[in-house]
Tab-separated table of C-alpha atoms and ligand atoms in Angstrom:
chain	number	residue	atom	x	y	z
A	78	THR	CA	-12.159	42.084	-19.251
A	79	ALA	CA	-15.428	42.638	-21.098
A	80	ILE	CA	-16.903	39.227	-21.856
A	81	SER	CA	-18.873	39.078	-25.099
A	82	PRO	CA	-22.413	37.685	-24.999
A	83	PHE	CA	-21.254	34.830	-27.228
A	84	VAL	CA	-18.433	33.806	-24.878
A	85	GLN	CA	-20.716	34.210	-21.861
A	86	GLY	CA	-23.417	32.048	-23.444
A	87	LEU	CA	-21.116	29.299	-24.662
A	88	PRO	CA	-21.671	26.145	-22.567
A	89	LYS	CA	-18.281	25.486	-21.009
A	90	VAL	CA	-16.309	22.564	-19.673
A	91	GLU	CA	-13.192	23.259	-17.599
A	92	LEU	CA	-10.435	20.631	-17.695
A	93	HIS	CA	-7.483	22.486	-16.220
A	94	LEU	CA	-8.247	24.125	-12.930
A	95	HIS	CA	-6.289	23.804	-9.705
A	96	ILE	CA	-8.835	24.197	-6.942
A	97	GLU	CA	-6.151	25.622	-4.650
A	98	GLY	CA	-5.512	28.189	-7.391
A	99	THR	CA	-9.023	29.575	-6.904
A	100	LEU	CA	-8.261	30.910	-3.420
A	101	GLU	CA	-9.109	34.611	-3.744
A	102	PRO	CA	-7.530	37.135	-1.354
A	103	ASP	CA	-10.835	37.812	0.443
A	104	LEU	CA	-11.362	34.137	1.247
A	105	LYS	CA	-7.696	33.873	2.202
A	106	PHE	CA	-8.267	36.559	4.854
A	107	LYS	CA	-11.537	35.065	6.023
A	108	LEU	CA	-9.989	31.608	6.520
A	109	ALA	CA	-6.866	33.079	8.135
A	110	ALA	CA	-9.078	34.831	10.706
A	111	ARG	CA	-11.192	31.717	11.288
A	112	ASN	CA	-8.120	29.537	11.799
A	113	GLY	CA	-5.895	32.000	13.649
A	114	VAL	CA	-3.293	31.938	10.885
A	115	GLU	CA	-1.138	35.018	10.514
A	116	LEU	CA	-0.662	36.308	6.970
A	117	PRO	CA	2.378	38.313	5.898
A	118	TYR	CA	0.060	40.908	4.312
A	119	ALA	CA	-2.002	43.695	5.864
A	120	SER	CA	-4.851	43.729	3.325
A	121	GLU	CA	-6.448	42.022	0.365
A	122	GLU	CA	-5.072	44.792	-1.843
A	123	GLU	CA	-1.575	44.065	-0.624
A	124	VAL	CA	-2.006	40.381	-1.428
A	125	ARG	CA	-3.265	41.179	-4.887
A	126	ALA	CA	-0.430	43.611	-5.519
A	127	SER	CA	2.050	40.842	-4.675
A	128	TYR	CA	0.714	38.676	-7.519
A	129	GLN	CA	3.344	39.651	-10.076
A	130	PHE	CA	4.907	36.540	-11.485
A	131	ASP	CA	7.680	36.291	-14.009
A	132	ASP	CA	8.028	32.524	-14.068
A	133	LEU	CA	6.490	29.338	-12.741
A	134	ALA	CA	8.680	29.295	-9.618
A	135	SER	CA	7.611	32.774	-8.487
A	136	PHE	CA	3.964	31.800	-8.938
A	137	LEU	CA	4.421	28.518	-7.069
A	138	ASP	CA	5.903	30.373	-4.070
A	139	ALA	CA	2.722	32.427	-3.717
A	140	TYR	CA	0.483	29.445	-4.467
A	141	TYR	CA	1.945	27.238	-1.726
A	142	GLU	CA	2.214	30.101	0.740
A	143	GLY	CA	-1.488	30.826	0.253
A	144	MET	CA	-2.439	27.300	1.248
A	145	SER	CA	-1.396	27.865	4.866
A	146	VAL	CA	-4.967	28.997	5.619
A	147	LEU	CA	-6.509	25.712	4.386
A	148	LEU	CA	-6.716	23.470	7.441
A	149	THR	CA	-10.165	21.941	7.931
A	150	ALA	CA	-12.637	20.087	5.716
A	151	GLU	CA	-14.862	23.151	5.955
A	152	ASP	CA	-12.044	25.298	4.485
A	153	PHE	CA	-11.785	23.025	1.451
A	154	TYR	CA	-15.566	23.008	1.166
A	155	ASP	CA	-15.709	26.824	1.242
A	156	LEU	CA	-12.892	27.072	-1.292
A	157	ALA	CA	-14.593	24.783	-3.785
A	158	MET	CA	-18.081	26.180	-3.177
A	159	GLU	CA	-16.926	29.736	-3.921
A	160	TYR	CA	-15.381	28.483	-7.123
A	161	PHE	CA	-18.517	26.612	-8.199
A	162	ARG	CA	-20.724	29.639	-7.487
A	163	LYS	CA	-18.496	31.839	-9.625
A	164	VAL	CA	-18.353	29.574	-12.630
A	165	ALA	CA	-22.027	28.649	-12.523
A	166	ARG	CA	-22.451	32.313	-13.539
A	167	GLN	CA	-20.075	31.750	-16.483
A	168	ASN	CA	-22.216	28.914	-17.856
A	169	VAL	CA	-19.762	26.187	-16.825
A	170	ARG	CA	-21.435	22.799	-16.972
A	171	TYR	CA	-18.698	20.439	-15.881
A	172	VAL	CA	-15.273	20.742	-14.249
A	173	GLU	CA	-12.487	18.208	-13.905
A	174	MET	CA	-10.493	19.852	-11.173
A	175	PHE	CA	-7.005	19.205	-9.918
A	176	PHE	CA	-6.201	19.032	-6.254
A	177	ASP	CA	-2.741	18.754	-4.709
A	178	PRO	CA	-3.000	16.415	-1.691
A	179	GLN	CA	0.747	16.520	-1.029
A	180	ALA	CA	0.653	20.305	-0.677
A	181	HIS	CA	-1.514	19.589	2.368
A	182	THR	CA	-0.307	16.260	3.756
A	183	SER	CA	3.259	17.655	3.680
A	184	ARG	CA	2.180	20.291	6.212
A	185	GLY	CA	0.157	17.968	8.421
A	186	VAL	CA	-3.345	18.211	6.916
A	187	GLU	CA	-4.874	14.757	6.386
A	188	PHE	CA	-5.782	13.444	2.939
A	189	HIS	CA	-9.266	12.701	4.262
A	190	THR	CA	-9.753	16.301	5.423
A	191	VAL	CA	-8.950	17.632	1.962
A	192	ILE	CA	-11.012	15.233	-0.084
A	193	SER	CA	-14.046	15.109	2.178
A	194	GLY	CA	-14.395	18.907	2.074
A	195	LEU	CA	-14.058	19.010	-1.706
A	196	ARG	CA	-16.453	16.108	-2.132
A	197	ARG	CA	-19.206	17.779	-0.099
A	198	ALA	CA	-18.901	20.907	-2.270
A	199	GLN	CA	-19.076	18.807	-5.459
A	200	ILE	CA	-22.313	17.195	-4.345
A	201	GLU	CA	-23.882	20.526	-3.397
A	202	ALA	CA	-22.714	22.158	-6.637
A	203	ARG	CA	-24.430	19.476	-8.636
A	204	GLU	CA	-27.648	19.685	-6.643
A	205	GLN	CA	-27.894	23.428	-6.152
A	206	LEU	CA	-26.039	24.931	-9.122
A	207	GLY	CA	-26.275	22.260	-11.808
A	208	VAL	CA	-22.483	22.133	-12.118
A	209	ASP	CA	-21.069	18.602	-12.372
A	210	SER	CA	-17.469	17.862	-11.483
A	211	ALA	CA	-14.785	15.263	-10.989
A	212	LEU	CA	-11.448	15.256	-9.141
A	213	ILE	CA	-7.984	14.731	-10.609
A	214	MET	CA	-5.317	14.048	-8.018
A	215	CYS	CA	-2.028	15.742	-8.875
A	216	PHE	CA	1.376	14.669	-7.639
A	217	LEU	CA	3.950	17.363	-6.971
A	218	ARG	CA	6.858	16.633	-9.300
A	219	ASP	CA	9.417	18.403	-7.113
A	220	PHE	CA	8.846	15.778	-4.411
A	221	GLN	CA	10.276	12.263	-4.715
A	222	ALA	CA	8.507	9.571	-6.716
A	223	GLU	CA	8.217	7.469	-3.527
A	224	TYR	CA	6.020	10.137	-1.929
A	225	ALA	CA	3.817	10.186	-5.037
A	226	MET	CA	3.499	6.397	-4.867
A	227	ALA	CA	2.561	6.560	-1.171
A	228	THR	CA	-0.061	9.215	-1.997
A	229	LEU	CA	-1.441	7.029	-4.789
A	230	LEU	CA	-1.894	4.188	-2.307
A	231	GLU	CA	-3.399	6.574	0.259
A	232	SER	CA	-6.021	7.567	-2.320
A	233	LEU	CA	-7.334	4.025	-2.725
A	234	PRO	CA	-10.150	4.226	-0.155
A	235	TYR	CA	-11.428	7.200	-2.179
A	236	ARG	CA	-10.912	5.588	-5.584
A	237	PRO	CA	-14.531	6.153	-6.728
A	238	TRP	CA	-14.232	9.876	-5.959
A	239	ILE	CA	-11.159	10.412	-8.154
A	240	ILE	CA	-11.268	10.144	-11.933
A	241	GLY	CA	-7.596	10.480	-12.798
A	242	VAL	CA	-4.128	11.544	-11.785
A	243	GLY	CA	-1.929	14.405	-12.948
A	244	LEU	CA	1.524	15.842	-12.389
A	245	ASP	CA	2.183	19.482	-11.544
A	246	SER	CA	4.522	21.907	-9.732
A	247	ASP	CA	8.084	22.691	-10.813
A	248	GLU	CA	8.911	20.992	-14.113
A	249	THR	CA	12.554	22.068	-14.361
A	250	GLY	CA	14.723	19.042	-13.558
A	251	ASN	CA	11.647	16.903	-12.876
A	252	PRO	CA	10.875	15.078	-16.121
A	253	PRO	CA	7.801	12.886	-16.663
A	254	ALA	CA	10.035	9.785	-16.666
A	255	LYS	CA	10.700	10.321	-12.943
A	256	PHE	CA	7.077	9.261	-12.335
A	257	ALA	CA	6.751	6.510	-14.930
A	258	ALA	CA	6.262	3.751	-12.328
A	259	VAL	CA	3.708	5.777	-10.352
A	260	PHE	CA	1.665	6.448	-13.474
A	261	ALA	CA	1.894	2.830	-14.631
A	262	LYS	CA	0.482	1.810	-11.254
A	263	ALA	CA	-2.218	4.492	-11.487
A	264	ARG	CA	-3.291	3.176	-14.869
A	265	GLU	CA	-3.469	-0.350	-13.429
A	266	LEU	CA	-5.796	1.026	-10.767
A	267	GLY	CA	-8.075	2.442	-13.457
A	268	TYR	CA	-7.168	6.110	-13.188
A	269	GLN	CA	-7.038	8.300	-16.288
A	270	LEU	CA	-3.665	9.957	-16.829
A	271	THR	CA	-2.528	13.472	-17.601
A	272	MET	CA	0.631	15.508	-16.927
A	273	HIS	CA	1.689	19.147	-17.051
A	274	CYS	CA	4.235	20.136	-19.691
A	275	ASP	CA	4.087	23.837	-19.116
A	276	VAL	CA	7.498	25.356	-18.987
A	277	ASP	CA	9.546	26.822	-21.812
A	278	ILE	CA	12.697	24.942	-20.916
A	279	ALA	CA	15.296	23.479	-23.243
A	280	ASP	CA	13.998	19.909	-22.846
A	281	SER	CA	10.323	20.829	-23.085
A	282	ALA	CA	9.817	18.875	-26.324
A	283	GLU	CA	11.582	15.844	-24.820
A	284	HIS	CA	9.242	16.034	-21.797
A	285	ILE	CA	6.257	16.010	-24.141
A	286	ARG	CA	7.741	13.019	-25.949
A	287	GLN	CA	8.056	11.127	-22.653
A	288	VAL	CA	4.514	12.012	-21.677
A	289	LEU	CA	3.117	10.734	-24.965
A	290	GLU	CA	5.335	7.780	-25.820
A	291	ASP	CA	6.622	6.481	-22.479
A	292	VAL	CA	3.920	7.352	-19.937
A	293	ARG	CA	1.179	7.240	-22.583
A	294	VAL	CA	-1.136	9.797	-21.026
A	295	ASP	CA	-4.727	10.324	-22.092
A	296	ARG	CA	-4.204	14.062	-22.519
A	297	VAL	CA	-1.586	16.770	-21.959
A	298	ASP	CA	-1.824	19.886	-19.786
A	299	HIS	CA	-0.441	22.964	-21.579
A	300	GLY	CA	1.912	21.184	-24.021
A	301	THR	CA	1.805	23.664	-26.910
A	302	ASN	CA	5.569	23.183	-27.351
A	303	VAL	CA	4.678	19.916	-29.043
A	304	LEU	CA	4.792	22.043	-32.211
A	305	GLU	CA	8.578	21.688	-32.080
A	306	LYS	CA	8.097	18.020	-32.988
A	307	PRO	CA	5.765	17.605	-35.973
A	308	GLU	CA	5.683	13.811	-35.588
A	309	LEU	CA	4.287	14.225	-32.071
A	310	VAL	CA	1.670	16.705	-33.281
A	311	GLU	CA	0.604	14.055	-35.770
A	312	TYR	CA	0.572	11.443	-32.982
A	313	MET	CA	-1.686	13.594	-30.797
A	314	ALA	CA	-4.041	14.318	-33.681
A	315	SER	CA	-4.334	10.700	-34.814
A	316	HIS	CA	-4.784	9.348	-31.270
A	317	GLY	CA	-7.302	11.996	-30.212
A	318	ILE	CA	-5.026	13.145	-27.421
A	319	GLY	CA	-6.115	16.647	-26.549
A	320	LEU	CA	-4.379	19.479	-24.838
A	321	THR	CA	-5.578	21.776	-22.052
A	322	SER	CA	-4.281	25.252	-22.695
A	323	CYS	CA	-4.467	28.167	-20.258
A	324	PRO	CA	-3.892	31.432	-22.174
A	325	ILE	CA	-3.865	33.916	-19.286
A	326	SER	CA	-1.681	31.674	-17.131
A	327	ASN	CA	0.815	31.436	-19.979
A	328	THR	CA	1.290	35.202	-19.995
A	329	TRP	CA	2.538	34.968	-16.384
A	330	VAL	CA	4.548	31.771	-16.167
A	331	SER	CA	5.480	31.075	-19.777
A	332	ASP	CA	6.769	33.014	-22.772
A	333	GLY	CA	3.381	34.418	-23.736
A	334	SER	CA	-0.269	33.488	-24.178
A	335	LYS	CA	0.402	30.842	-26.879
A	336	VAL	CA	-2.902	31.739	-28.510
A	337	GLY	CA	-1.306	31.696	-31.976
A	338	LEU	CA	-0.075	28.165	-31.325
A	339	LEU	CA	-3.597	27.034	-30.448
A	340	THR	CA	-4.978	27.935	-33.847
A	341	GLU	CA	-1.993	26.197	-35.471
A	342	LEU	CA	-2.586	23.010	-33.461
A	343	ASP	CA	-6.295	23.227	-34.224
A	344	LYS	CA	-5.522	23.366	-37.955
A	345	ARG	CA	-3.399	20.252	-37.614
A	346	GLY	CA	-6.203	18.305	-35.979
A	347	VAL	CA	-5.187	18.372	-32.320
A	348	LYS	CA	-8.086	18.751	-29.910
A	349	VAL	CA	-7.400	22.114	-28.291
A	350	THR	CA	-9.251	23.314	-25.185
A	351	VAL	CA	-9.301	26.607	-23.260
A	352	ASN	CA	-8.954	26.611	-19.479
A	353	SER	CA	-8.011	28.788	-16.535
A	354	ASP	CA	-5.304	27.036	-14.406
A	355	ASP	CA	-5.119	29.230	-11.247
A	356	PRO	CA	-7.696	31.986	-11.754
A	357	ALA	CA	-7.324	33.705	-8.371
A	358	TYR	CA	-3.607	34.230	-9.026
A	359	PHE	CA	-3.657	34.932	-12.751
A	360	GLY	CA	-6.774	37.084	-12.792
A	361	GLY	CA	-9.150	35.243	-15.082
A	362	TYR	CA	-11.672	32.411	-14.904
A	363	ILE	CA	-12.652	30.371	-17.942
A	364	ALA	CA	-14.772	33.030	-19.664
A	365	GLU	CA	-11.899	35.515	-19.429
A	366	ASN	CA	-9.619	32.900	-20.986
A	367	TYR	CA	-11.978	32.332	-23.930
A	368	GLN	CA	-12.259	36.082	-24.296
A	369	ARG	CA	-8.459	36.361	-24.369
A	370	VAL	CA	-8.359	33.948	-27.308
A	371	VAL	CA	-10.849	36.131	-29.177
A	372	ASP	CA	-9.220	39.451	-28.326
A	373	GLU	CA	-5.735	38.305	-29.181
A	374	ALA	CA	-6.232	36.155	-32.266
A	375	GLY	CA	-9.677	37.140	-33.503
A	376	VAL	CA	-10.695	33.486	-33.389
A	377	ASP	CA	-14.139	33.045	-34.929
A	378	LYS	CA	-17.245	31.642	-33.279
A	379	GLU	CA	-17.065	28.284	-35.033
A	380	THR	CA	-13.549	27.742	-33.718
A	381	LEU	CA	-14.573	28.749	-30.192
A	382	LYS	CA	-17.463	26.310	-30.356
A	383	ARG	CA	-15.048	23.615	-31.525
A	384	PHE	CA	-12.720	24.326	-28.585
A	385	ALA	CA	-15.672	24.031	-26.202
A	386	ARG	CA	-16.843	20.849	-27.917
A	387	ASN	CA	-13.298	19.432	-27.733
A	388	ALA	CA	-13.422	19.828	-23.954
A	389	VAL	CA	-16.520	17.660	-23.810
A	390	ASP	CA	-14.914	15.099	-26.134
A	391	ILE	CA	-11.605	14.764	-24.310
A	392	SER	CA	-13.151	14.968	-20.845
A	393	TRP	CA	-13.380	11.789	-18.829
A	394	ALA	CA	-17.080	12.151	-18.145
A	395	PRO	CA	-19.232	9.078	-18.775
A	396	ALA	CA	-21.171	9.111	-22.059
A	397	SER	CA	-24.500	10.006	-20.416
A	398	LEU	CA	-22.953	13.037	-18.739
A	399	LYS	CA	-21.187	14.094	-21.949
A	400	GLU	CA	-24.554	14.226	-23.639
A	401	ARG	CA	-25.966	16.409	-20.907
A	402	ILE	CA	-23.094	18.919	-20.884
A	403	ALA	CA	-22.573	19.264	-24.641
B	270	ADE	N1	0.300	24.003	-9.793
B	270	ADE	C1	-0.720	24.868	-9.856
B	270	ADE	N2	-0.692	25.520	-11.021
B	270	ADE	C2	0.359	25.048	-11.725
B	270	ADE	C3	0.907	25.306	-12.999
B	270	ADE	N3	0.387	26.219	-13.818
B	270	ADE	N4	2.001	24.634	-13.371
B	270	ADE	C4	2.543	23.732	-12.559
B	270	ADE	N5	2.071	23.447	-11.358
B	270	ADE	C5	0.984	24.095	-10.933
B	271	ZN	ZN1	-1.927	23.762	-14.213
């Protein structure tokens, strides 16, 4: 993708980025060699060629398989540091990044190992690259709610390092309501709340309703299907509840890029933002995602600036930081 000078120069805030989704094939091989992990691929090219997804499930298979090389705190540090270096070059000022502790604790890697590696990278990124960041802990919705609750409690010693909680992985058959108690507890503990509503399933609009009315999240990840329920669009607009859209990701795991829906939501007063989801798997970091919005819908510069400004507004950064990154 050719990135226009305007998109390149736009100060950016990323609110929907799975740090495990930034694991590029070359780092995958490097970590596999370092850790003595055998990969089912002979080369980086072969890995890349296997990234052909036709739905969320096929992506998730590759995503979780890739994590087998992440074992030590240094691995998580390297993963995050590579990401920060890349996006510092795309004029990213601040990132609220998801991590999936259960994708690691479920295979015997300690919570502390994961978060301490990420944390060290965050500190270095701020000092050396001028990129600020915060962590959002995601629960895997295809696991039981009890495991999410146990993970929430396990996070408590690290409470100051985590800004909020989210919900990701396979949405089909795993509605937001399944995690209502976990999220109520998380709110009590002072965490900000968000959830993925990313799949074009029959009950997608009902999931969005649960997220907004029952769980009462602070923002919604993906969620463009809210357009099926005008009263919920109005609710999001009037409550300043924004949405984190990921155009390139949507072309792989959804019914299309949804770029047309973004301009519609924008017109109706919903705070729309542009993000990258799992850039190593979907082939585009945040600048490529902004560029996609331009190339596909001819969105003008004022609208792009508004999307970028929305990300600052609906971020969970403290006021002093918001001023610095705007
Ligand atoms: N985990 C990582 N990326 C995801 C996505 N796009 N949807 C659901 N779960 C995810
Ligand atoms: Zn996501």
